[in-house]
Coordinates of C-alpha atoms in Angstrom, one line a residue:
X187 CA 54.7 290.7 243.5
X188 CA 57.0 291.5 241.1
X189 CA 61.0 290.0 241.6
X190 CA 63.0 292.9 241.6
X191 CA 66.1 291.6 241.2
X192 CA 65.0 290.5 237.7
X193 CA 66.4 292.7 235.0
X194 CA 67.7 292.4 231.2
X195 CA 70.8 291.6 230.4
X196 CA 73.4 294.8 230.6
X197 CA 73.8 294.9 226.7
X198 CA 70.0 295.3 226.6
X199 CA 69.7 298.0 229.0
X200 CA 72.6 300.1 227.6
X201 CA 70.8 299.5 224.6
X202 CA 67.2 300.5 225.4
X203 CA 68.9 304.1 226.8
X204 CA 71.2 304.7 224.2
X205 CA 69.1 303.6 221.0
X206 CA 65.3 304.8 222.0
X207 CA 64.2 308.2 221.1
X208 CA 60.5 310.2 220.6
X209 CA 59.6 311.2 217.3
X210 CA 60.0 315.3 218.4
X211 CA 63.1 314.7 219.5
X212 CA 63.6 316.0 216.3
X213 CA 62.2 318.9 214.3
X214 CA 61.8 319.0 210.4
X215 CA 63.7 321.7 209.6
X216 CA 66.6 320.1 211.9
X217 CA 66.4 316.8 209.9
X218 CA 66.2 318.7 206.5
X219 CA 69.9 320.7 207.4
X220 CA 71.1 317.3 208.4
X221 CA 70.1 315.2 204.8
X222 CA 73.6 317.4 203.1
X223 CA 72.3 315.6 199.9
X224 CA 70.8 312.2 201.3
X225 CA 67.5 311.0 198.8
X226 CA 64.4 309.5 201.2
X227 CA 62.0 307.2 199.8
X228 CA 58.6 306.8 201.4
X229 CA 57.3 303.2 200.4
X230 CA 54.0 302.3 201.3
X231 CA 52.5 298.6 200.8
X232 CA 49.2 298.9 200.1
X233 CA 46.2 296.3 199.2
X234 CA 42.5 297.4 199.3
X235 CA 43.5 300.8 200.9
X236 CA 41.1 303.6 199.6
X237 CA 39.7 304.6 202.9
X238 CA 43.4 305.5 204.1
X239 CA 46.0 305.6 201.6
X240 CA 45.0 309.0 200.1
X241 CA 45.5 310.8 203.3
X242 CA 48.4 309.2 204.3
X243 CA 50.1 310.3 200.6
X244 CA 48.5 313.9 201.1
X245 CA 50.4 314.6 204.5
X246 CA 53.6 313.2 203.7
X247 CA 53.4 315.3 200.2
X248 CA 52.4 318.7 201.3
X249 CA 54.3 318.5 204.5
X250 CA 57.5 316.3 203.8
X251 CA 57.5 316.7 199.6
X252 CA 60.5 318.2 198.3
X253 CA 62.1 318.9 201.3
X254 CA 62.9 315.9 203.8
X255 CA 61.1 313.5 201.2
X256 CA 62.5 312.7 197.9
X257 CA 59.8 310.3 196.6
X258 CA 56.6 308.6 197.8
X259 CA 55.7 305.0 196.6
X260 CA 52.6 303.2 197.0
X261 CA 53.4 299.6 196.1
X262 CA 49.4 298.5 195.0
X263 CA 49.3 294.7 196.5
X264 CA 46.3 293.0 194.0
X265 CA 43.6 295.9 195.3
X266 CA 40.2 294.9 194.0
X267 CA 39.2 298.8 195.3
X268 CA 40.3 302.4 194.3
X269 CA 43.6 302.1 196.1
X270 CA 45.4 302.6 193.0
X271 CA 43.7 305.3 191.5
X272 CA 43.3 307.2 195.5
X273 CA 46.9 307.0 195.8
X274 CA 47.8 308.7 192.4
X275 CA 45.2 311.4 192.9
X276 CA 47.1 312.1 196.3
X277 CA 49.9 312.4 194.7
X278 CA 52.0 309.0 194.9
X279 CA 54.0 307.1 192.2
X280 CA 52.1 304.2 192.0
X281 CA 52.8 300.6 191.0
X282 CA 51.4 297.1 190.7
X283 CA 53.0 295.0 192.8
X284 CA 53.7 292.6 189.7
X285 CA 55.0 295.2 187.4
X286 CA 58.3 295.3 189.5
X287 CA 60.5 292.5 188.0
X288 CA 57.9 291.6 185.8
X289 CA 60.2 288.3 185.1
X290 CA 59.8 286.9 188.2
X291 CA 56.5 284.9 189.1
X292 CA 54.7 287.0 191.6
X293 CA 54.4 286.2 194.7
X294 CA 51.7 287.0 197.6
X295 CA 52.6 288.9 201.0
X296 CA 53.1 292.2 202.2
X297 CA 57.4 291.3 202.4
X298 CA 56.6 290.9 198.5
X299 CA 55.1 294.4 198.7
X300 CA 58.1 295.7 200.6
X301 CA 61.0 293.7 199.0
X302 CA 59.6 295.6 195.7
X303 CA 59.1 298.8 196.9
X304 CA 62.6 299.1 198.1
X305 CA 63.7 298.0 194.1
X306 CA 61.2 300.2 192.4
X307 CA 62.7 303.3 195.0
X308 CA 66.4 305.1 194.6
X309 CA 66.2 307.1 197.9
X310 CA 69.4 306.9 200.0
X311 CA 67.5 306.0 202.8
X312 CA 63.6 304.0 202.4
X313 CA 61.0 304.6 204.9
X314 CA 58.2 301.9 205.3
X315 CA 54.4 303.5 206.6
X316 CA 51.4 301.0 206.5
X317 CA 48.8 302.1 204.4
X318 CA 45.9 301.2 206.7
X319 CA 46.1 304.2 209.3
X320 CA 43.7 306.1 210.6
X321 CA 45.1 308.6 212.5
X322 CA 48.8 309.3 210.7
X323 CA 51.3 312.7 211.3
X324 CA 54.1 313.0 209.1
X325 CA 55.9 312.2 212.9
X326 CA 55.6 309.0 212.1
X327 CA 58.3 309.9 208.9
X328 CA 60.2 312.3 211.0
X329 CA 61.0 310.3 213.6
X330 CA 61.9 307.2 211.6
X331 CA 64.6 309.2 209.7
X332 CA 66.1 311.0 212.8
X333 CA 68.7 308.7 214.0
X334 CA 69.4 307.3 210.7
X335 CA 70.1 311.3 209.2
X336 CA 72.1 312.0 212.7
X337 CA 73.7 308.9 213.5
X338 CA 76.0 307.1 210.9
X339 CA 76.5 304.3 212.9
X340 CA 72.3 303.5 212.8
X341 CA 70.9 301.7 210.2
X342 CA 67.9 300.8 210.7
X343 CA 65.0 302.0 212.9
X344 CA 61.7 300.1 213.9
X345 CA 58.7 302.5 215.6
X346 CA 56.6 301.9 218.3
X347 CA 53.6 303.5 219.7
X348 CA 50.2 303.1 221.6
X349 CA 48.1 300.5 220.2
X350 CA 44.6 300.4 221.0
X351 CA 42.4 297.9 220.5
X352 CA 38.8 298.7 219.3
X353 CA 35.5 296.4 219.8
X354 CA 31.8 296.1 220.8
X355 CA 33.1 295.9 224.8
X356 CA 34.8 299.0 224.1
X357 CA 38.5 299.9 224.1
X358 CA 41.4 298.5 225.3
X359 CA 44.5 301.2 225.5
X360 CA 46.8 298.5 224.4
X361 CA 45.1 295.4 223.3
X362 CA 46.7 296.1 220.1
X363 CA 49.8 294.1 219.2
X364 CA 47.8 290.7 220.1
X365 CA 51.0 288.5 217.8
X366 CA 53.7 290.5 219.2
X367 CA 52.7 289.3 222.9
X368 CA 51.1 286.2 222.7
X369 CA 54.1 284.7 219.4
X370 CA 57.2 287.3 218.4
X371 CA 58.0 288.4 221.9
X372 CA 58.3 285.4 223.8
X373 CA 60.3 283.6 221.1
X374 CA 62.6 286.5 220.6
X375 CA 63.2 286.2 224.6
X376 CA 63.6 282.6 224.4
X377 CA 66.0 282.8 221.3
X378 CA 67.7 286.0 220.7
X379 CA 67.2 287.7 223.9
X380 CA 69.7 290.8 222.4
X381 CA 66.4 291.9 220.5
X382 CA 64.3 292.1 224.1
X383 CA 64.1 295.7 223.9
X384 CA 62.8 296.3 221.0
X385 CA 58.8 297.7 222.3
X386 CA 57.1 296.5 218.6
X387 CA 59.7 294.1 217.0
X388 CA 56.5 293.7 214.5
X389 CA 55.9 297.4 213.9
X390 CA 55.1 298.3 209.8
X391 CA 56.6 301.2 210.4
X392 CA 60.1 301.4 210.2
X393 CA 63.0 302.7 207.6
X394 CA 66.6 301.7 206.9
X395 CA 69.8 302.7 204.9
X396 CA 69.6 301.3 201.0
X397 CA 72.4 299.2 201.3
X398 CA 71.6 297.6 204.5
X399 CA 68.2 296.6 203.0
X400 CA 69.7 295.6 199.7
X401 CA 71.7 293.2 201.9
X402 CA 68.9 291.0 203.3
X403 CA 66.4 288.7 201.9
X404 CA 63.0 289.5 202.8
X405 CA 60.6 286.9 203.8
X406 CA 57.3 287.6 201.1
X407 CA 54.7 287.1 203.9
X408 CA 53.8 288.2 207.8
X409 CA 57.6 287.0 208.7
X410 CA 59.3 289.6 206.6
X411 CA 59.6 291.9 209.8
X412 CA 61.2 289.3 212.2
X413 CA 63.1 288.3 209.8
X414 CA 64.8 291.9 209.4
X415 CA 65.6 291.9 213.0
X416 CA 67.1 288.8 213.3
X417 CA 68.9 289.4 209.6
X418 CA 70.2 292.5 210.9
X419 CA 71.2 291.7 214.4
X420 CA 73.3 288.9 212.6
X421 CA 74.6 290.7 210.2
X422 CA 75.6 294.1 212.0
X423 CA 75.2 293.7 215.7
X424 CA 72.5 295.4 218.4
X425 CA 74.1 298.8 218.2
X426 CA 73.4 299.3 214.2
X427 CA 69.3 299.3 215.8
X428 CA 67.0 301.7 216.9
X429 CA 63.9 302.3 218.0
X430 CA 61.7 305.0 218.3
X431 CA 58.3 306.4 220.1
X432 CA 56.2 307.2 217.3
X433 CA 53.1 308.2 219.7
X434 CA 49.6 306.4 218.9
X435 CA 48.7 303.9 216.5
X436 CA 44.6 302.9 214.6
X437 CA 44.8 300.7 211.9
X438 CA 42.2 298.0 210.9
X439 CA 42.4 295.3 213.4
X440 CA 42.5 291.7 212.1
X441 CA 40.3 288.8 212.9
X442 CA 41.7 286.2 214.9
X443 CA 41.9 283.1 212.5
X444 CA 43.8 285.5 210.2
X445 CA 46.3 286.4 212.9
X446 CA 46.9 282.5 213.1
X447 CA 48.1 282.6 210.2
X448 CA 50.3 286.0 210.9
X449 CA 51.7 283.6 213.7
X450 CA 52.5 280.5 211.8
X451 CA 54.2 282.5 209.4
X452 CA 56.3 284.7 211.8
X453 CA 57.3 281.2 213.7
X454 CA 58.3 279.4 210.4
X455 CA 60.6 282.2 209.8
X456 CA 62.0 282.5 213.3
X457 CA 62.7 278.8 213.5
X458 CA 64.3 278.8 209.5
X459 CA 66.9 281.5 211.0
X460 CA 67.5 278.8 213.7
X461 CA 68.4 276.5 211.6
X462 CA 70.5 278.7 209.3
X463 CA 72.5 279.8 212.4
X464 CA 72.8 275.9 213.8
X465 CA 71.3 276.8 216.3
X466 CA 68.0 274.2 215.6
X467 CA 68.6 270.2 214.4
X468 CA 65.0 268.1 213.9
X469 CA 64.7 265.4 212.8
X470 CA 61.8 266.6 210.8
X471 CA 61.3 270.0 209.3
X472 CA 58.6 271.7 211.0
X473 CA 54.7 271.0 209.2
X474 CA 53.6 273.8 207.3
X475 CA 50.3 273.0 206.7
X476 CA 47.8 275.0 209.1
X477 CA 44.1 273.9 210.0
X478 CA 41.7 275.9 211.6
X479 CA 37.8 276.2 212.1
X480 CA 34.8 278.0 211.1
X481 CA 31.1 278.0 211.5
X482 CA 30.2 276.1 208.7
X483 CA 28.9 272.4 207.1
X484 CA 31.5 269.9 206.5
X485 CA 32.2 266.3 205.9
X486 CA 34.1 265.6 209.3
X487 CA 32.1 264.9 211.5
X488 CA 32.0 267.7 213.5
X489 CA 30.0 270.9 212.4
X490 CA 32.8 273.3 211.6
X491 CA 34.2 274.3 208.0
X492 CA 38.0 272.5 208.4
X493 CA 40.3 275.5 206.6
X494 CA 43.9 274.8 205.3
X495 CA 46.4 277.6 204.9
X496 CA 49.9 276.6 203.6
X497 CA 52.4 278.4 206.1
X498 CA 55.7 277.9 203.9
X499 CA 57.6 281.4 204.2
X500 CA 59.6 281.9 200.8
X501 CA 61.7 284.7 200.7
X502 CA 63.3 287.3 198.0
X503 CA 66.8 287.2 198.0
X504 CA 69.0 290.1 199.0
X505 CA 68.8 292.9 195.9
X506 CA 72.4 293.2 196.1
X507 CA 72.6 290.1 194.8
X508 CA 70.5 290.4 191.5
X509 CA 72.6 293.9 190.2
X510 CA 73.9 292.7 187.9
X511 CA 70.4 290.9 186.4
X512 CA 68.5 294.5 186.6
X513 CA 68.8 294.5 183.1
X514 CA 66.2 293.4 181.1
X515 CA 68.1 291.4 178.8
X516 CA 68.6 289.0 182.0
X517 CA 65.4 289.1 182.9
X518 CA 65.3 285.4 182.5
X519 CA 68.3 285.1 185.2
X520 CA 66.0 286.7 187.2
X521 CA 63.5 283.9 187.2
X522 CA 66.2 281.7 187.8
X523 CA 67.5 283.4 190.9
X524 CA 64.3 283.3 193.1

């Protein structure tokens, strides 16, 4: 039995009613009367795509293009498929993920893929889908940009939705978000319970004001989204964050030694903001080696492939802070600066 006199903390619950809304809350001829000039960017992180990415570009362009959306950007993440070449038919800028700051030694990770979409873009206001869904609506846009085009005082707003999770034992209506449960939520409870509302503080989906995402590094790998949240929080308090219902979510599920990974990385970055904020002293830094096991032959003694992932979460600096290097005759000070 459940102890009802358990609750969050006020802050959160004034939150959860005042900051969570459904994607129709809004329609799109309401949010285009509302832009009065505002530019939206949709960027779209992308690697080995092709089965997805083309419809995703097709909805947003003949519903959204020209209208509520200024410019859509698939950010091509080291494909080895068509991805490239499926986004452009569909319609989307396209560019390599290395092309952007070409200066800098590239870097691997979707907060990479991100962190250069939002420099390659000039919308007032950047919009982040993942380029794996199977089932997309242009709600997903819609709603992302209502609060942010009718609300001043919101920037930035993370989706959540339904997340099923498919296998051969059939489906389970929200087995999705395995990370989130089991990793993200339980350390954001334990360590910055003001972000306890938040339904999918992992979500890919999500968009913010230019400025406010030109303000904050971005963490290259899986921790690029905690990071936001925590970044943000810090930086302009609980009420500046929304959250809306963006319905029901398919996207390619991951195996389970990958989302290990997606975990170390997501708690290296949680525990580097605790120790920016003082809020963490060790006496050693946290390991960032990771070892897991596979079927497989190996010297070890046991008969399991040993496989090491290096965890360490670098991170892009804020883009406000390399203006003034945009130019390509500092493109060397922009090696310098990462």
């Amino acid at each position: 039995m459940r102890n009802a006199r358990l609750q969050v903390s006020p802050e959160v619950g004034t939150w959860l009613a005042r900051r969570s809304s459904k994607a129709g809350d809004w329609t799109t001829d309401e949010l285009v009367a509302a832009k009065r000039g505002t530019t939206v960017s949709v960027v779209i992180p992308a690697r080995n795509e092709e089965a997805t990415v083309g419809a995703i570009v097709t909805a947003i362009r003949e519903e959204l293009g020209g209208s509520l959306v200024d410019e859509i950007l698939v950010v091509d993440s080291h494909s080895t498929d068509a991805t490239a070449e499926v986004a452009a038919a569909a319609g989307a800028r396209v560019v390599a993920q290395d092309a952007v700051f070409p200066a800098l030694e590239g870097l691997q990770g979707k907060g990479e893929a991100l962190w250069k979409g939002v420099a390659a873009t000039t919308g007032d206001l950047v919009v982040f889908v993942d380029g794996d869904l199977y089932d997309f609506t242009t709600d997903y846009v819609t709603g992302l940009l209502g609060p942010l085009l009718t609300d001043p005082a919101v920037a930035y707003v993370k989706g959540f939705y339904h997340r099923p999770l498919n296998g051969a034992a059939g489906s389970e209506p929200e087995g999705g978000g395995r990370v989130t449960e089991l990793v993200a939520r339980p350390l954001l409870n334990m360590f910055w319970p003001e972000l306890a509302g938040f339904v999918q503080p992992l979500a890919g989906e999500y968009a913010g004001r230019r400025e406010v995402l030109e303000s904050i590094p971005f963490v290259v790998n899986y921790g690029v989204e905690i990071g936001h949240l925590i970044d943000l929080l810090e930086l302009r308090g609980l009420d500046a964050l929304a959250q809306v219902d963006l319905g029901h979510r398919v996207h390619r599920h991951q195996s389970t030694q990958a989302l290990g990974r997606m975990s170390g990385q997501i708690m290296q970055t949680l525990f580097d903001r605790l120790e920016h904020h003082g809020r963490l002293v060790t006496a050693i830094p946290p390991a960032t080696l990771l070892a897991q096991f596979q079927r497989g032959v190996s010297e070890n003694g046991v008969e399991r492939e040993l496989v090491l992932t290096d965890l360490t979460s670098p991170q892009r600096p804020p883009l406000a802070t390399l203006s003034a290097a945009l130019r390509p005759e500092n493109a060397l000070a922009l090696r310098e600066t990462a």
